[in-house]
C-alpha positions as MATLAB code, in Angstrom:
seq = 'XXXXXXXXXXXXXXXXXXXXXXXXXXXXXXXXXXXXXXXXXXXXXXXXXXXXXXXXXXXXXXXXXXXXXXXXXXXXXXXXXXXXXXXXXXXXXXXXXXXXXXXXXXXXXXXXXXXXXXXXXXXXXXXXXXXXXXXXXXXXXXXXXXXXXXXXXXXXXXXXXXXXXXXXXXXXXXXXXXXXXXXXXXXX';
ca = [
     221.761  -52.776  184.670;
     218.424  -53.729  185.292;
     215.941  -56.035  183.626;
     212.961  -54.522  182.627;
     211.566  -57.265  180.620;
     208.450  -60.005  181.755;
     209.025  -61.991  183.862;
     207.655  -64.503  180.839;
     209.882  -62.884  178.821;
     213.538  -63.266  180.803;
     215.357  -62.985  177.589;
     214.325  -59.570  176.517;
     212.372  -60.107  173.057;
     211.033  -56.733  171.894;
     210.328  -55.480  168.755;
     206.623  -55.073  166.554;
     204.621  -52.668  165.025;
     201.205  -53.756  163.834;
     198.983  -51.107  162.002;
     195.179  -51.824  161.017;
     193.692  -49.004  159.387;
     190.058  -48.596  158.146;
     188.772  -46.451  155.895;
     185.380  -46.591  153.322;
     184.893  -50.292  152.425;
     188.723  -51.088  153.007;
     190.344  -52.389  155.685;
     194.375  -52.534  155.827;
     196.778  -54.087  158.590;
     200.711  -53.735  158.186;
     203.252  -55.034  159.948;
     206.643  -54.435  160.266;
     209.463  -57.709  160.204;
     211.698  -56.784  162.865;
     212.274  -58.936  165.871;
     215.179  -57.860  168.469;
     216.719  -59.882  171.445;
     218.117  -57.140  173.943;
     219.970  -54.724  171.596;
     220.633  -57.387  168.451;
     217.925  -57.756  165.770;
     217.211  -61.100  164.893;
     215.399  -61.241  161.758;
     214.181  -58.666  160.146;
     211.677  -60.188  157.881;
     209.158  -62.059  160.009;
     205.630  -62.178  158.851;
     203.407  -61.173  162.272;
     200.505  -60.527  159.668;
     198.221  -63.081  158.497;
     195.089  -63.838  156.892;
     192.743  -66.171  159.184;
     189.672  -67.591  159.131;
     187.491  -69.211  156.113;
     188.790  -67.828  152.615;
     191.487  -65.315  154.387;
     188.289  -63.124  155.106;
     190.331  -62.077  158.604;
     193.338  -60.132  159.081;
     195.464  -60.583  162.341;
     198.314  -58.672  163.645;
     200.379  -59.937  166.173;
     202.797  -58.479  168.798;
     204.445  -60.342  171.810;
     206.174  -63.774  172.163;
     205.863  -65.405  168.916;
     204.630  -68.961  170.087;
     202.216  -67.011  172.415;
     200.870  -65.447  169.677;
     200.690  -68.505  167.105;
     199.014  -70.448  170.286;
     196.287  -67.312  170.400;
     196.077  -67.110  166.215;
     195.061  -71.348  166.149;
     192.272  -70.808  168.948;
     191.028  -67.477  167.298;
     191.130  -69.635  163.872;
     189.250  -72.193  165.841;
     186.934  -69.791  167.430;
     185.897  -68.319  163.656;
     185.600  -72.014  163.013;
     183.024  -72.439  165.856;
     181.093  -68.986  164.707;
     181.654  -68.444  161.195;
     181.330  -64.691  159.967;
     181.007  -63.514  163.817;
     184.342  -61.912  164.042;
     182.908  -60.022  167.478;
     181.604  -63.341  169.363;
     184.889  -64.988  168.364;
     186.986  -62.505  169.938;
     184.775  -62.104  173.219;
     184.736  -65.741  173.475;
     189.097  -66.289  172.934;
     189.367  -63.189  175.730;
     186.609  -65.155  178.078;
     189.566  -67.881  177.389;
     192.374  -65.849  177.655;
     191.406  -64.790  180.757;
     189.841  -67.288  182.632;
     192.536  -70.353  181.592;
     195.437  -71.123  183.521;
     197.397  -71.996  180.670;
     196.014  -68.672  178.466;
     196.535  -66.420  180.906;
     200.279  -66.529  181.166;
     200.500  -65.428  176.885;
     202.670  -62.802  176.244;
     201.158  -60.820  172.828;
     198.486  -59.013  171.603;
     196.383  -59.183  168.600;
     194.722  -56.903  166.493;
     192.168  -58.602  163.985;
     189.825  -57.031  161.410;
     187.028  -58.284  158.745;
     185.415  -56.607  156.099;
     183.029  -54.940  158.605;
     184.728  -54.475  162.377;
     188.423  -54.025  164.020;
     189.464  -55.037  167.153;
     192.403  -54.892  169.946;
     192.616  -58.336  171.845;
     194.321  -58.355  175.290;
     195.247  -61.262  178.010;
     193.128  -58.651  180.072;
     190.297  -59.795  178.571;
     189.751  -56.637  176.069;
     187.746  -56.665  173.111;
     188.176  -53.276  171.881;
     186.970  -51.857  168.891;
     188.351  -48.386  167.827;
     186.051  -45.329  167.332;
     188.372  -43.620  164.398;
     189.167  -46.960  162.432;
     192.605  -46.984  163.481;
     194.478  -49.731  165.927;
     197.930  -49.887  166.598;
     199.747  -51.991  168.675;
     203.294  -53.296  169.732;
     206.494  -50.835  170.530;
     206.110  -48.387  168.022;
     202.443  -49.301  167.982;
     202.056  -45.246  169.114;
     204.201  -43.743  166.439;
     201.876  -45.502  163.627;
     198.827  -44.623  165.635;
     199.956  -40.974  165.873;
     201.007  -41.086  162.397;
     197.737  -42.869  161.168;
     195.560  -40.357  162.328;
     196.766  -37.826  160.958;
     197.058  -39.136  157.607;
     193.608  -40.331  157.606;
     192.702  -37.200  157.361;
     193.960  -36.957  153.741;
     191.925  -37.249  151.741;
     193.254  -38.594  148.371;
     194.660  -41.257  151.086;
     193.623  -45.001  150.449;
     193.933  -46.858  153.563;
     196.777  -48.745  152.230;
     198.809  -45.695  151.204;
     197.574  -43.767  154.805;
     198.901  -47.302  156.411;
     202.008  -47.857  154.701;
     203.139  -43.854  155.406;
     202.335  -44.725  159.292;
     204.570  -47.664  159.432;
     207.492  -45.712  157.710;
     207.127  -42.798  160.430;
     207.105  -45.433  162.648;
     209.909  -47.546  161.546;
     212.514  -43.905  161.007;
     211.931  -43.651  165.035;
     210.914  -46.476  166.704;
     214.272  -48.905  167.046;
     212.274  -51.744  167.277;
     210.437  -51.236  163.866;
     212.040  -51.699  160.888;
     211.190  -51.097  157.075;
     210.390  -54.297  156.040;
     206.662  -54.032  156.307;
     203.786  -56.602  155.131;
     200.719  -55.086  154.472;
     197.289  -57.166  153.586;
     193.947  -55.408  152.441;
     190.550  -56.699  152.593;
     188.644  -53.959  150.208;
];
């Protein structure tokens, strides 16, 4: 059998579904709880959805190796610190870190953060992307939500909290690393 995993990651973690979804004046991330080791779920309640920043004002979404991520969520907390209500400069200046650090570059995760205003998709590439429809998704059934998100947005009695939490469910009935245990936070 052969390993397909990082070679960061020799044990095998997968697992994650994050879901931001923005719609009017609302923003809403979800996440599902599910973390697997090879074929064995872990836990399935973990909480890879957070509020950030000064007053919560930030939501961030998490997929990867945990401790990678939690090292990525303190320097993003201390880049809002640094440049308070400039969600956009904090993120370009984490990737500039993310990528140019020794230490940064070898994080396994992902992040997808949102404000009242602006979403993004942070990558150890050194992405900053911001979506055009509203919609991010990442993690391994980070394509089912997306899929699923998009077309629900398109309904229009949908809040983005109801269009999110109907994304993660599609997600979680066929992704095997997503389960139904979902967190979802709204900034309106």
């Amino acid at each position: 059998m052969q390993n397909t995993s990082s070679p960061y990651d020799p044990v095998g973690w997968h697992g994650t579904t994050i879901l931001c979804v923005r719609r009017g004046p609302a923003v809403t991330m979800a996440g599902d709880g599910q973390v697997s080791l090879g074929q064995t779920v872990v836990k399935g309640n973990a909480r890879k959805v957070r509020r950030i920043g000064a007053g919560g004002a930030v939501l961030a979404g998490f997929a990867g190796a945990t401790a990678d991520a939690f090292t990525l969520l303190e320097r993003l907390e201390a880049k809002l610190e640094r440049f308070p209500n400039q969600l956009e400069r904090a993120c370009v200046e984490l990737a500039k870190d993310w990528r140019t650090d020794r230490y940064l570059r070898r994080l396994e995760a992902m992040m997808a953060v949102a404000d009242k205003d602006r979403s993004f998709t942070l990558t150890g590439n050194g992405d900053v992307l911001e979506p055009e429809d509203g919609v991010i998704a990442i993690g391994s059934g980070g394509n089912y939500a997306l899929a699923a998100a998009r077309a629900l947005i398109e309904v229009p009695d949908l809040t983005c909290e109801e269009v999110a939490r109907r994304a993660m469910k599609i997600a979680a009935d066929i992704c095997v690393y997503t389960n139904h245990n979902v967190i979802v936070e709204t900034i309106s």
